[in-house]
């Protein structure tokens, strides 16, 4: 099964993806986590991505697609994948289609976690407090930029996947458990 979790920064994609890993044995493929790992390791990719991420902009499609393509080919991904934070642009969505087509697969569900923009500020503030400010992009100013980018470049994926018939939406204003239950109902 191939699932993508979709939503604005702070919508709860990572939290729900982690639950699906435990519950369904799927592999979480988080493009943001992969980039942060590259930064921590000081790789060339990490160096190129750091300022872009810290500014709240999107890393280039070319870099992201290459990174995801390399990971999705790993043996463990054959048991099923939860995409978390990818695709984030229409170009990435096309690239994902191609990647999966080459393996005789397609995206089963594109699950949107809907959260009001206003609530996201409180959530990101909370995450920053909890992690001791581990993520340089978890602050109100950068979140404003991340949200603008989300509405401009990422939200157009919704009609794309609606047309394909794989878009499902859950109410992300609910508790973590309630959102997880809604996702469970979708996945059956
Ligand atoms: P996330 O952990 O998903 O919130 O991602 C953190 C940051 O990493 C984003 O604000 C982007 O700068 C970058 N990033 C993560 N995933 C992608 C992607 N699919 N395309 C472009 N940039 C990404």
PDB file of N, CA, C and O in Angstrom, residues 9-34:
ATOM      1  N   UNK A   9       2.157  22.697   7.381  1.00  0.00           N
ATOM      2  CA  UNK A   9       3.123  22.420   8.455  1.00  0.00           C
ATOM      3  C   UNK A   9       2.412  22.434   9.807  1.00  0.00           C
ATOM      4  O   UNK A   9       1.671  23.367  10.097  1.00  0.00           O
ATOM      5  N   UNK A  10       2.599  21.383  10.578  1.00  0.00           N
ATOM      6  CA  UNK A  10       1.955  21.320  11.897  1.00  0.00           C
ATOM      7  C   UNK A  10       0.596  20.631  11.869  1.00  0.00           C
ATOM      8  O   UNK A  10      -0.058  20.504  12.900  1.00  0.00           O
ATOM      9  N   UNK A  11       0.182  20.135  10.705  1.00  0.00           N
ATOM     10  CA  UNK A  11      -1.132  19.496  10.607  1.00  0.00           C
ATOM     11  C   UNK A  11      -1.169  18.143  11.319  1.00  0.00           C
ATOM     12  O   UNK A  11      -2.241  17.653  11.671  1.00  0.00           O
ATOM     13  N   UNK A  12       0.001  17.549  11.501  1.00  0.00           N
ATOM     14  CA  UNK A  12       0.056  16.256  12.199  1.00  0.00           C
ATOM     15  C   UNK A  12       0.434  15.088  11.298  1.00  0.00           C
ATOM     16  O   UNK A  12       0.205  13.930  11.647  1.00  0.00           O
ATOM     17  N   UNK A  13       1.038  15.376  10.152  1.00  0.00           N
ATOM     18  CA  UNK A  13       1.430  14.309   9.213  1.00  0.00           C
ATOM     19  C   UNK A  13       2.417  13.346   9.867  1.00  0.00           C
ATOM     20  O   UNK A  13       2.252  12.132   9.799  1.00  0.00           O
ATOM     21  N   UNK A  14       3.444  13.904  10.483  1.00  0.00           N
ATOM     22  CA  UNK A  14       4.489  13.063  11.086  1.00  0.00           C
ATOM     23  C   UNK A  14       3.942  12.197  12.202  1.00  0.00           C
ATOM     24  O   UNK A  14       4.247  11.000  12.275  1.00  0.00           O
ATOM     25  N   UNK A  15       3.103  12.785  13.040  1.00  0.00           N
ATOM     26  CA  UNK A  15       2.516  12.044  14.169  1.00  0.00           C
ATOM     27  C   UNK A  15       1.683  10.877  13.658  1.00  0.00           C
ATOM     28  O   UNK A  15       1.794   9.747  14.154  1.00  0.00           O
ATOM     29  N   UNK A  16       0.859  11.135  12.662  1.00  0.00           N
ATOM     30  CA  UNK A  16       0.002  10.064  12.135  1.00  0.00           C
ATOM     31  C   UNK A  16       0.826   9.021  11.379  1.00  0.00           C
ATOM     32  O   UNK A  16       0.532   7.826  11.438  1.00  0.00           O
ATOM     33  N   UNK A  17       1.865   9.486  10.685  1.00  0.00           N
ATOM     34  CA  UNK A  17       2.717   8.532   9.951  1.00  0.00           C
ATOM     35  C   UNK A  17       3.381   7.568  10.931  1.00  0.00           C
ATOM     36  O   UNK A  17       3.427   6.358  10.690  1.00  0.00           O
ATOM     37  N   UNK A  18       3.847   8.097  12.059  1.00  0.00           N
ATOM     38  CA  UNK A  18       4.511   7.234  13.053  1.00  0.00           C
ATOM     39  C   UNK A  18       3.549   6.172  13.573  1.00  0.00           C
ATOM     40  O   UNK A  18       3.931   5.030  13.808  1.00  0.00           O
ATOM     41  N   UNK A  19       2.297   6.550  13.750  1.00  0.00           N
ATOM     42  CA  UNK A  19       1.307   5.581  14.225  1.00  0.00           C
ATOM     43  C   UNK A  19       1.057   4.490  13.181  1.00  0.00           C
ATOM     44  O   UNK A  19       0.873   3.321  13.519  1.00  0.00           O
ATOM     45  N   UNK A  20       1.062   4.886  11.918  1.00  0.00           N
ATOM     46  CA  UNK A  20       0.822   3.893  10.858  1.00  0.00           C
ATOM     47  C   UNK A  20       1.989   2.922  10.723  1.00  0.00           C
ATOM     48  O   UNK A  20       1.814   1.769  10.353  1.00  0.00           O
ATOM     49  N   UNK A  21       3.182   3.413  11.039  1.00  0.00           N
ATOM     50  CA  UNK A  21       4.364   2.536  11.011  1.00  0.00           C
ATOM     51  C   UNK A  21       4.170   1.421  12.039  1.00  0.00           C
ATOM     52  O   UNK A  21       4.348   0.232  11.742  1.00  0.00           O
ATOM     53  N   UNK A  22       3.761   1.812  13.246  1.00  0.00           N
ATOM     54  CA  UNK A  22       3.598   0.837  14.329  1.00  0.00           C
ATOM     55  C   UNK A  22       2.429  -0.088  14.022  1.00  0.00           C
ATOM     56  O   UNK A  22       2.533  -1.310  14.125  1.00  0.00           O
ATOM     57  N   UNK A  23       1.320   0.496  13.615  1.00  0.00           N
ATOM     58  CA  UNK A  23       0.089  -0.277  13.472  1.00  0.00           C
ATOM     59  C   UNK A  23       0.062  -1.160  12.223  1.00  0.00           C
ATOM     60  O   UNK A  23      -0.462  -2.269  12.243  1.00  0.00           O
ATOM     61  N   UNK A  24       0.624  -0.658  11.124  1.00  0.00           N
ATOM     62  CA  UNK A  24       0.462  -1.383   9.853  1.00  0.00           C
ATOM     63  C   UNK A  24       1.763  -1.852   9.241  1.00  0.00           C
ATOM     64  O   UNK A  24       1.766  -2.401   8.139  1.00  0.00           O
ATOM     65  N   UNK A  25       2.864  -1.570   9.923  1.00  0.00           N
ATOM     66  CA  UNK A  25       4.149  -2.056   9.415  1.00  0.00           C
ATOM     67  C   UNK A  25       4.586  -1.391   8.121  1.00  0.00           C
ATOM     68  O   UNK A  25       5.343  -1.963   7.338  1.00  0.00           O
ATOM     69  N   UNK A  26       4.076  -0.183   7.884  1.00  0.00           N
ATOM     70  CA  UNK A  26       4.499   0.543   6.683  1.00  0.00           C
ATOM     71  C   UNK A  26       5.792   1.303   6.978  1.00  0.00           C
ATOM     72  O   UNK A  26       6.118   1.557   8.127  1.00  0.00           O
ATOM     73  N   UNK A  27       6.498   1.673   5.949  1.00  0.00           N
ATOM     74  CA  UNK A  27       7.748   2.434   6.112  1.00  0.00           C
ATOM     75  C   UNK A  27       7.435   3.923   5.923  1.00  0.00           C
ATOM     76  O   UNK A  27       6.805   4.301   4.926  1.00  0.00           O
ATOM     77  N   UNK A  28       7.842   4.739   6.889  1.00  0.00           N
ATOM     78  CA  UNK A  28       7.615   6.190   6.793  1.00  0.00           C
ATOM     79  C   UNK A  28       8.718   6.822   5.963  1.00  0.00           C
ATOM     80  O   UNK A  28       9.904   6.643   6.255  1.00  0.00           O
ATOM     81  N   UNK A  29       8.301   7.523   4.948  1.00  0.00           N
ATOM     82  CA  UNK A  29       9.285   8.196   4.110  1.00  0.00           C
ATOM     83  C   UNK A  29       9.022   9.698   4.188  1.00  0.00           C
ATOM     84  O   UNK A  29       8.137  10.216   3.524  1.00  0.00           O
ATOM     85  N   UNK A  30       9.740  10.364   5.086  1.00  0.00           N
ATOM     86  CA  UNK A  30       9.534  11.794   5.325  1.00  0.00           C
ATOM     87  C   UNK A  30      10.637  12.585   4.636  1.00  0.00           C
ATOM     88  O   UNK A  30      11.813  12.498   5.009  1.00  0.00           O
ATOM     89  N   UNK A  31      10.246  13.369   3.632  1.00  0.00           N
ATOM     90  CA  UNK A  31      11.266  14.137   2.905  1.00  0.00           C
ATOM     91  C   UNK A  31      11.929  15.163   3.825  1.00  0.00           C
ATOM     92  O   UNK A  31      13.140  15.388   3.748  1.00  0.00           O
ATOM     93  N   UNK A  32      11.153  15.760   4.738  1.00  0.00           N
ATOM     94  CA  UNK A  32      11.723  16.734   5.676  1.00  0.00           C
ATOM     95  C   UNK A  32      12.751  16.091   6.595  1.00  0.00           C
ATOM     96  O   UNK A  32      13.845  16.638   6.814  1.00  0.00           O
ATOM     97  N   UNK A  33      12.420  14.896   7.110  1.00  0.00           N
ATOM     98  CA  UNK A  33      13.358  14.194   8.010  1.00  0.00           C
ATOM     99  C   UNK A  33      14.623  13.790   7.255  1.00  0.00           C
ATOM    100  O   UNK A  33      15.737  13.850   7.790  1.00  0.00           O
ATOM    101  N   UNK A  34      14.458  13.382   5.991  1.00  0.00           N
ATOM    102  CA  UNK A  34      15.630  13.002   5.193  1.00  0.00           C
ATOM    103  C   UNK A  34      16.550  14.204   4.982  1.00  0.00           C
ATOM    104  O   UNK A  34      17.780  14.098   5.055  1.00  0.00           O
TER     105      UNK A  34
END
